[in-house]
Coordinates of N, CA and C in Angstrom, one line a residue:
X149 N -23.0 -10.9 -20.7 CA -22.0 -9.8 -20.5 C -21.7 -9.8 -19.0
X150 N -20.6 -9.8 -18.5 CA -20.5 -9.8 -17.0 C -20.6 -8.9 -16.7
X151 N -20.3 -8.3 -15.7 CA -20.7 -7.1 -14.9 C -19.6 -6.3 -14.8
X152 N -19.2 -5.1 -14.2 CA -18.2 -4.0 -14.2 C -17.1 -5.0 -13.1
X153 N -17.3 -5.7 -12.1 CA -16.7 -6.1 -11.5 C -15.8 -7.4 -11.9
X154 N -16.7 -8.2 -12.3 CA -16.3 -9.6 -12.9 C -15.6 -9.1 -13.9
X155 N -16.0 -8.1 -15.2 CA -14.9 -7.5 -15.7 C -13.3 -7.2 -15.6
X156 N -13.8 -6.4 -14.6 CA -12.3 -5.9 -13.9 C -11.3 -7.3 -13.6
X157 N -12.0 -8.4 -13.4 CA -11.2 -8.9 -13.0 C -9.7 -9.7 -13.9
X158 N -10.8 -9.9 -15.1 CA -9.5 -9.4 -16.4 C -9.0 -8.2 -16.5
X159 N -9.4 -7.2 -16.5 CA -8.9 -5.5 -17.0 C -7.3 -5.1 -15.6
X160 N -8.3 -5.2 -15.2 CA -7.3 -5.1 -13.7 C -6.5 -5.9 -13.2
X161 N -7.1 -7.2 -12.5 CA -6.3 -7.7 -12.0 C -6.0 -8.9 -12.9
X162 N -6.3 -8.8 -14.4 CA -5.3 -9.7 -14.9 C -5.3 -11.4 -14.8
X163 N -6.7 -11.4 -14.7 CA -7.0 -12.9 -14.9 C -7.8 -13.6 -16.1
X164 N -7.0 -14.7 -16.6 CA -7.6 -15.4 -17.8 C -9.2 -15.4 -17.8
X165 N -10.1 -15.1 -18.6 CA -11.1 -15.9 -19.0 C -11.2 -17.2 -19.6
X166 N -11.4 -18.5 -18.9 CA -10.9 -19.6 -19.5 C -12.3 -20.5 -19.8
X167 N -12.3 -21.5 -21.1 CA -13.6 -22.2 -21.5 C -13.3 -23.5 -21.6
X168 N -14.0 -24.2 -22.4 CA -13.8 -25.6 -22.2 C -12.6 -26.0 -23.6
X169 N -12.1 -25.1 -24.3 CA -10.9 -25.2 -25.4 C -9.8 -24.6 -25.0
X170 N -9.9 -23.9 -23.3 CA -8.5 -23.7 -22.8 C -7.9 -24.2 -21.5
X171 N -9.2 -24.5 -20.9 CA -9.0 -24.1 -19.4 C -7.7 -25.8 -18.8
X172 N -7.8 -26.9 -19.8 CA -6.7 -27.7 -19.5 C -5.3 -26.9 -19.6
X173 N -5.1 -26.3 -20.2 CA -3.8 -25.5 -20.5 C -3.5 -25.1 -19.5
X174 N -4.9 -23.9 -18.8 CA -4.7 -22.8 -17.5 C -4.4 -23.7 -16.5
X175 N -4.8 -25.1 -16.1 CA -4.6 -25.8 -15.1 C -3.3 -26.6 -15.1
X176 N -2.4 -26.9 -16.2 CA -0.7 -27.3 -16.2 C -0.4 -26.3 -15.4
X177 N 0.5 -26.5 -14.7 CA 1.5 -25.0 -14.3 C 2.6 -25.1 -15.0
X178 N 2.8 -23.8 -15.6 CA 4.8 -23.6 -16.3 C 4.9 -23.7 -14.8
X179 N 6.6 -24.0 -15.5 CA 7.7 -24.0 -14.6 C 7.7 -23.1 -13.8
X180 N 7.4 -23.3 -12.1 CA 8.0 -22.1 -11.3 C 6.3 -21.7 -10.8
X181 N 5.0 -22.3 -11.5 CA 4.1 -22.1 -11.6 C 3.4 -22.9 -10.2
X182 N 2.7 -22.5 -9.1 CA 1.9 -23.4 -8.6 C 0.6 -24.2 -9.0
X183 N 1.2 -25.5 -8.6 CA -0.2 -26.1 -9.0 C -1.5 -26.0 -8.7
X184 N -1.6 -25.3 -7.9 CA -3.2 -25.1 -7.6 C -3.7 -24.0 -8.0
X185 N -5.1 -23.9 -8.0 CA -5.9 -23.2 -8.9 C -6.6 -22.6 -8.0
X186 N -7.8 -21.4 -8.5 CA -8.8 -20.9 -8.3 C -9.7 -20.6 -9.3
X187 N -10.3 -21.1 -9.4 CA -11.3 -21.1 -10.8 C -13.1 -20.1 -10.1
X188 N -13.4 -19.1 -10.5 CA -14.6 -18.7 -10.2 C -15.3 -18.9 -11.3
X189 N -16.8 -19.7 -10.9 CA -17.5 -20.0 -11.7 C -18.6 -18.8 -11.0
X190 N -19.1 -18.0 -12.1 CA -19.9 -16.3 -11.7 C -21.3 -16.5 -11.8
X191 N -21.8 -17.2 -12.5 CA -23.2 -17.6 -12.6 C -23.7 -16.4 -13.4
X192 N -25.0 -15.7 -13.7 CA -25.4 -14.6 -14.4 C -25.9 -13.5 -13.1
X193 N -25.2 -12.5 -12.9 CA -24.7 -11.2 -11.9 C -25.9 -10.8 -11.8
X194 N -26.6 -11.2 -13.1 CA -28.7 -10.2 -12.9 C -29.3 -10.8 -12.1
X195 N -28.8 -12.2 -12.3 CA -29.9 -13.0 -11.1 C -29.6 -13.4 -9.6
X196 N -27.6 -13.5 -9.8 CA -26.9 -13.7 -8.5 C -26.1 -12.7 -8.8
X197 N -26.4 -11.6 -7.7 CA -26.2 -10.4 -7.3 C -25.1 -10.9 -6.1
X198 N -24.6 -12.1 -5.8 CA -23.5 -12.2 -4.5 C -22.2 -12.6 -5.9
X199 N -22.2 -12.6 -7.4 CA -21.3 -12.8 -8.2 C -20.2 -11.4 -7.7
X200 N -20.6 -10.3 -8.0 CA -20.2 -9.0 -7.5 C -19.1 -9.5 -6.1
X201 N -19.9 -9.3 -4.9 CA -19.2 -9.9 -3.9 C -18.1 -10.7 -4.1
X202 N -18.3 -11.6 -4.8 CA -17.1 -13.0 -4.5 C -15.9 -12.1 -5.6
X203 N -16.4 -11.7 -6.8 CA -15.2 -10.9 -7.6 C -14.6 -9.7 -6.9
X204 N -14.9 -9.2 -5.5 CA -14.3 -8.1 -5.0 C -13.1 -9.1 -4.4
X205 N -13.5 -10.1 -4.0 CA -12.8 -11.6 -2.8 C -11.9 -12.1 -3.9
X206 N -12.4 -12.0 -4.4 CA -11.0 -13.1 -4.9 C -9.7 -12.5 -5.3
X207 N -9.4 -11.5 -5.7 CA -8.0 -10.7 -6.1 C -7.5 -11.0 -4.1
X208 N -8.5 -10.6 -3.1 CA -7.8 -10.5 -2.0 C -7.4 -11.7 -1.7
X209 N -8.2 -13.1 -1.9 CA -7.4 -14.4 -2.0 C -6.2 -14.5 -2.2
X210 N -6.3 -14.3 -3.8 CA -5.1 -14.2 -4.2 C -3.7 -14.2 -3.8
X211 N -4.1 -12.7 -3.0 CA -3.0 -11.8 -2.9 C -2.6 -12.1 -1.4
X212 N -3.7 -13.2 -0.1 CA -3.6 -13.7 0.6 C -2.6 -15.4 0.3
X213 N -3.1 -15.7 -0.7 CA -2.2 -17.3 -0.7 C -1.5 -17.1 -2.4
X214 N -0.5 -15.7 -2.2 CA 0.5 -15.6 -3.3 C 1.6 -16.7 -3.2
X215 N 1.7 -16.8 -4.4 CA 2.8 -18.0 -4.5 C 2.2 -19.4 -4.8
X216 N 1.2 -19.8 -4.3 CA 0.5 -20.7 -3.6 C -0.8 -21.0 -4.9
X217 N -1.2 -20.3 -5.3 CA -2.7 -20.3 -5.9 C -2.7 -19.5 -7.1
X218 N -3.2 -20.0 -8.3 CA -3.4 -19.1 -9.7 C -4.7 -19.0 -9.8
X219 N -5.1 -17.9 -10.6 CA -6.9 -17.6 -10.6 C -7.3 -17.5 -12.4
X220 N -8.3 -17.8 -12.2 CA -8.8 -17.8 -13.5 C -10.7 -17.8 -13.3
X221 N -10.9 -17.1 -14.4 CA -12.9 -16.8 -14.3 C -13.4 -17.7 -15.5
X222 N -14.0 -18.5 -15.2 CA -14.7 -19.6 -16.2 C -16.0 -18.8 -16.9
X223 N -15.4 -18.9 -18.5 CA -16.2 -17.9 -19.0 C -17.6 -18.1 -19.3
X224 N -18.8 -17.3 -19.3 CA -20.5 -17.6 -18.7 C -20.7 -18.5 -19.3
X225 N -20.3 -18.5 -21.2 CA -20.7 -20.0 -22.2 C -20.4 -20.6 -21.5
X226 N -19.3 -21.1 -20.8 CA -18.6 -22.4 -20.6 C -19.0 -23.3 -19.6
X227 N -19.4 -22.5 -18.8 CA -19.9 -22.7 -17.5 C -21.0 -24.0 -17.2
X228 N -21.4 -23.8 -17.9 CA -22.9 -25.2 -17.7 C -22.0 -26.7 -18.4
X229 N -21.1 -26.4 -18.9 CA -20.7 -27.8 -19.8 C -19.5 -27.7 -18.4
X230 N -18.9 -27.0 -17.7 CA -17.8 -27.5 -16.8 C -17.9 -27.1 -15.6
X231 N -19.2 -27.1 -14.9 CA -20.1 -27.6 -13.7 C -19.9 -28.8 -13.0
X232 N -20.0 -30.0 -13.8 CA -20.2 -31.0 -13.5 C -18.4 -31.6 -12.9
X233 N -17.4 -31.4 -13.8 CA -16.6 -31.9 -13.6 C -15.4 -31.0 -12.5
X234 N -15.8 -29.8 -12.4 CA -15.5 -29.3 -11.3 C -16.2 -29.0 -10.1
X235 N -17.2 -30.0 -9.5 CA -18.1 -30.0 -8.9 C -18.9 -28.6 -8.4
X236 N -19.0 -27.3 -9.2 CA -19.6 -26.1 -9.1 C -21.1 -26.5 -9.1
X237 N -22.3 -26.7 -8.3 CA -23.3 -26.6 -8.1 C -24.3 -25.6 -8.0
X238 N -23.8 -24.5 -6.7 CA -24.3 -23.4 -6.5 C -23.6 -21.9 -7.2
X239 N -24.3 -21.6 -8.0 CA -23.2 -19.6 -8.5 C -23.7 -18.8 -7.9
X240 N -22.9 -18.1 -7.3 CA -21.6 -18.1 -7.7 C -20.8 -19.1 -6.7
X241 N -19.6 -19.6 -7.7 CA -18.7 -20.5 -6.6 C -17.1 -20.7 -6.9
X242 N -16.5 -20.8 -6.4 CA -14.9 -20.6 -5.8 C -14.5 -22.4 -6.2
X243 N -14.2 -22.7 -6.8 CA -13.4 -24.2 -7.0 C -11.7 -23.8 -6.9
X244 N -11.4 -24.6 -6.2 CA -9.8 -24.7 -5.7 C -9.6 -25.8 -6.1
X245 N -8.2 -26.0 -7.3 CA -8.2 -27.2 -7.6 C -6.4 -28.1 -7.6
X246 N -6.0 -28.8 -7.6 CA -5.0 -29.7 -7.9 C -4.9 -29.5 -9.1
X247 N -4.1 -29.2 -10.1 CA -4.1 -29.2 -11.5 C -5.4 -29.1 -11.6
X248 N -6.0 -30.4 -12.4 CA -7.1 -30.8 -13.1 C -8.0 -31.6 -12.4
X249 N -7.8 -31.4 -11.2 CA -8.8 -32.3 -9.8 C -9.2 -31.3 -8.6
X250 N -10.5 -31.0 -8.9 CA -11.0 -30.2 -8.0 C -10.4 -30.6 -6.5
X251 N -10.6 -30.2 -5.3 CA -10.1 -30.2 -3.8 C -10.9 -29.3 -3.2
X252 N -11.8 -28.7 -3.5 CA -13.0 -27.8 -3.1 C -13.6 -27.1 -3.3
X253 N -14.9 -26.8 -3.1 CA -15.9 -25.4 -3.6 C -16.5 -25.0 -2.5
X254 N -16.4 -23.7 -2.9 CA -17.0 -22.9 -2.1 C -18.2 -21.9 -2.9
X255 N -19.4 -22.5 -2.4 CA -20.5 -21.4 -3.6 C -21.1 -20.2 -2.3
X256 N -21.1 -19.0 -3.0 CA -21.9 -18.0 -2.6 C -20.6 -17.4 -2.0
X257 N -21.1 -16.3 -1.2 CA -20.2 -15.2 -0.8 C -20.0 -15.9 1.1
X258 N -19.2 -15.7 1.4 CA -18.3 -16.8 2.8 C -18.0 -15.4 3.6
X259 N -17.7 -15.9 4.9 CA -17.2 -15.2 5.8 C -15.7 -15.1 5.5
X260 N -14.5 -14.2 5.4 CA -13.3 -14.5 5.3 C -12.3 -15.1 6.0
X261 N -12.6 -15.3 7.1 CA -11.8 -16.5 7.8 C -12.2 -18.1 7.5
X262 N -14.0 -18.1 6.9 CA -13.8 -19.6 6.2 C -13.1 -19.5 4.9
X263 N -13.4 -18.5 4.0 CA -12.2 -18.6 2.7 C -11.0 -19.1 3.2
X264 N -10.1 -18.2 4.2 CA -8.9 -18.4 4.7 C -8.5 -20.2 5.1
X265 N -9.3 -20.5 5.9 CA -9.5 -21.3 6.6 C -9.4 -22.9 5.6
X266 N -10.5 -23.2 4.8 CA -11.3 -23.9 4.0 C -9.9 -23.9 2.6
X267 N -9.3 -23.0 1.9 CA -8.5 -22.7 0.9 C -6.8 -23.0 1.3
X268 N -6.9 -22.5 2.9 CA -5.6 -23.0 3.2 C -5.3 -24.6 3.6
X269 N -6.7 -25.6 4.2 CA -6.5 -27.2 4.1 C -6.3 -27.5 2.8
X270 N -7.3 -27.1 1.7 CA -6.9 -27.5 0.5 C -5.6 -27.2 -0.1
X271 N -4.8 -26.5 0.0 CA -3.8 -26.2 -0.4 C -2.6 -27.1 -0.2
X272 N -3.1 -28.0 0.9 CA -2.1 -29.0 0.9 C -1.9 -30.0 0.7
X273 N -0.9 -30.4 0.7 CA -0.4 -31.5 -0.7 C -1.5 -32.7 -0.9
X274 N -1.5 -33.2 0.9 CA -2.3 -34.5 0.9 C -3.8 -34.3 0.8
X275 N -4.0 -32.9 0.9 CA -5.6 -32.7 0.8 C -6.3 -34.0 0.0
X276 N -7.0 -34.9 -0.1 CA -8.2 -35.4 -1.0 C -8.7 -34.5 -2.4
X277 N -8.6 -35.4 -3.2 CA -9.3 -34.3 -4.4 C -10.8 -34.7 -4.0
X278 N -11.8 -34.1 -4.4 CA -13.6 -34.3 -4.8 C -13.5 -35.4 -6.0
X279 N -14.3 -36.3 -5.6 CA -15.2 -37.1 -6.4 C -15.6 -36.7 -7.7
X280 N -15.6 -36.6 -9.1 CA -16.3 -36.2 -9.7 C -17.8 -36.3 -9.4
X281 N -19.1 -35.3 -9.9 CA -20.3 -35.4 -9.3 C -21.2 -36.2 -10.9
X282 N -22.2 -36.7 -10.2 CA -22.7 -37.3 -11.0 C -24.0 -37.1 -11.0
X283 N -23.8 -36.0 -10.9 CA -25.0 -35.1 -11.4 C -26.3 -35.3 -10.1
X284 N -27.3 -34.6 -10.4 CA -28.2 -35.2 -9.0 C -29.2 -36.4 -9.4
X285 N -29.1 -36.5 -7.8 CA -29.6 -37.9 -7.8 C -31.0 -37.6 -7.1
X286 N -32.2 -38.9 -7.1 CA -32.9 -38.7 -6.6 C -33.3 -40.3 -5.7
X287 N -33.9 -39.9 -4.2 CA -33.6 -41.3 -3.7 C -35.2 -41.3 -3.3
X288 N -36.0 -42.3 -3.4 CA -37.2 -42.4 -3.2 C -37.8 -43.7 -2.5
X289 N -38.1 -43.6 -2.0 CA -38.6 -45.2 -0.4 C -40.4 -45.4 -1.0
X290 N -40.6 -46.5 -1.4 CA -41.8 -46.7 -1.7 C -42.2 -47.9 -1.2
X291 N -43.0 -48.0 -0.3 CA -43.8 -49.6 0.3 C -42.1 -50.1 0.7
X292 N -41.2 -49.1 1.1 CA -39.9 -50.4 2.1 C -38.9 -50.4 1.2
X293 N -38.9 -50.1 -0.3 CA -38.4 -50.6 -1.1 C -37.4 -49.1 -2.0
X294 N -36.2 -48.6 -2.1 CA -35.6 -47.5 -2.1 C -35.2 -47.9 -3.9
X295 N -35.8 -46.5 -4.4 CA -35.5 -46.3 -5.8 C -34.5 -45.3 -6.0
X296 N -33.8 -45.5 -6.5 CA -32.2 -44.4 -6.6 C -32.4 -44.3 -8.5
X297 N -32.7 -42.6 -8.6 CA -32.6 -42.6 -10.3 C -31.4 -41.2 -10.2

């Protein structure tokens, strides 16, 4: 169950809860629609108490790069199965994407001028998308000789 805040942020300010049977849809833009996204991945609020925080931030995002940016909250089921492919590592975290190609994350609660800052390079056209992640890796040097699993 999310929290009063993460709530609000459907109730109030009117943002999709999206899962892994929607969230391709939310990332097309209709017509007249910008392509880029904001997707908050919230993590569980009991344990990451900075989820709170980031859901006060993001309507002001928003409402900072209007025109520019659509929002959407990745709903808590969904979230461990679409981690990976929108490179979300740390929750809570902010993914800014190209349609359906991530272009950035931002995890935990940020100073507002790096939101600003960090959201406004990605926003542009030639930004780089992210790599898809491939999960973690571990690198290990034994007698000279480096094991990568």
């Amino acid at each position: 169950m999310p929290s009063y805040l993460i709530g609000a942020l459907r109730h109030q300010a009117g943002l999709p809860f999206v899962d892994e049977t929607n969230i391709d849809a939310f990332l097309a833009p209709a017509e007249g629609e910008p392509e880029n996204c904001i997707l908050f991945f919230t993590g569980d609020p009991k344990q990451r108490p900075e989820a709170d925080d980031v859901a006060v931030v993001l309507p002001e995002l928003l409402r900072t790069f209007q025109g520019r940016l659509r929002g959407a909250v990745i709903d808590r089921a969904a979230e461990e199965s679409l981690k990976a492919r929108f490179n979300a590592v740390v929750m809570p975290s902010l993914v800014v994407t190209r349609r359906d190609q991530p272009v950035g994350v931002l995890g935990k609660i940020r100073d507002w001028s790096e939101y600003v800052e960090k959201i406004g390079a990605w926003l542009s056209p030639d930004a780089p998308v992210l790599a898809p992640s491939g999960g973690p890796r571990v690198e290990i040097t034994h007698a000279g000789k480096e094991i990568v699993r």
